[in-house]
XYZ file of C-alpha atoms in Angstrom:
65
model
C 36.001 -5.148 7.582
C 39.760 -4.693 8.028
C 41.409 -4.667 11.507
C 41.552 -0.859 11.701
C 37.842 -0.558 10.892
C 37.003 -3.264 13.446
C 39.035 -1.469 16.120
C 37.533 1.939 15.358
C 33.995 0.511 15.560
C 34.611 -0.645 19.140
C 35.328 2.607 20.972
C 33.384 5.785 21.581
C 35.046 9.128 22.338
C 33.922 10.546 25.679
C 32.746 14.087 24.805
C 34.130 15.878 27.878
C 37.602 14.339 28.051
C 38.223 12.867 24.615
C 39.084 9.501 26.208
C 38.237 6.512 24.059
C 35.722 4.360 25.925
C 36.027 0.719 24.849
C 32.630 -0.739 23.979
C 33.903 -4.063 22.645
C 34.712 -7.302 24.454
C 36.778 -7.335 27.637
C 39.267 -9.756 29.123
C 38.380 -10.993 32.623
C 40.727 -8.323 34.033
C 38.768 -5.522 32.331
C 41.154 -4.734 29.470
C 39.613 -4.310 26.038
C 40.289 -7.127 23.601
C 39.739 -7.747 19.921
C 40.471 -10.748 17.765
C 42.809 -10.134 14.839
C 43.920 -12.969 12.548
C 42.695 -15.562 15.044
C 44.586 -14.042 17.984
C 43.232 -12.094 20.965
C 45.005 -8.738 21.238
C 44.614 -6.122 23.970
C 42.930 -3.081 22.481
C 45.382 -0.530 23.911
C 48.342 -2.439 22.437
C 46.633 -2.716 19.046
C 45.874 1.008 19.154
C 49.487 1.886 19.949
C 50.799 -0.152 17.051
C 48.089 1.117 14.703
C 48.831 4.796 15.341
C 52.547 4.632 16.256
C 55.006 1.805 15.638
C 55.411 -1.876 16.505
C 55.959 -2.337 20.236
C 59.548 -3.326 21.055
C 59.745 -6.599 22.965
C 60.966 -4.978 26.203
C 58.504 -2.047 26.189
C 55.395 -2.037 28.397
C 52.406 -0.168 26.938
C 49.882 1.152 29.439
C 46.569 2.704 28.527
C 45.633 6.108 29.853
C 43.112 8.856 29.321
């Protein structure tokens, strides 16, 4: 399974709001996490880069519904 398929298998759209509910592993602080190429990556950051562009070094990416 490629990284995109792994990511997409770990969230479920909430039917009333359309928010993506993370059903995969979580960091201790509650953020979703997945392991890509041997590295733990926060799910919201992976999602941003998957559907947008690489995150510039000085940009903070927050998740939201």
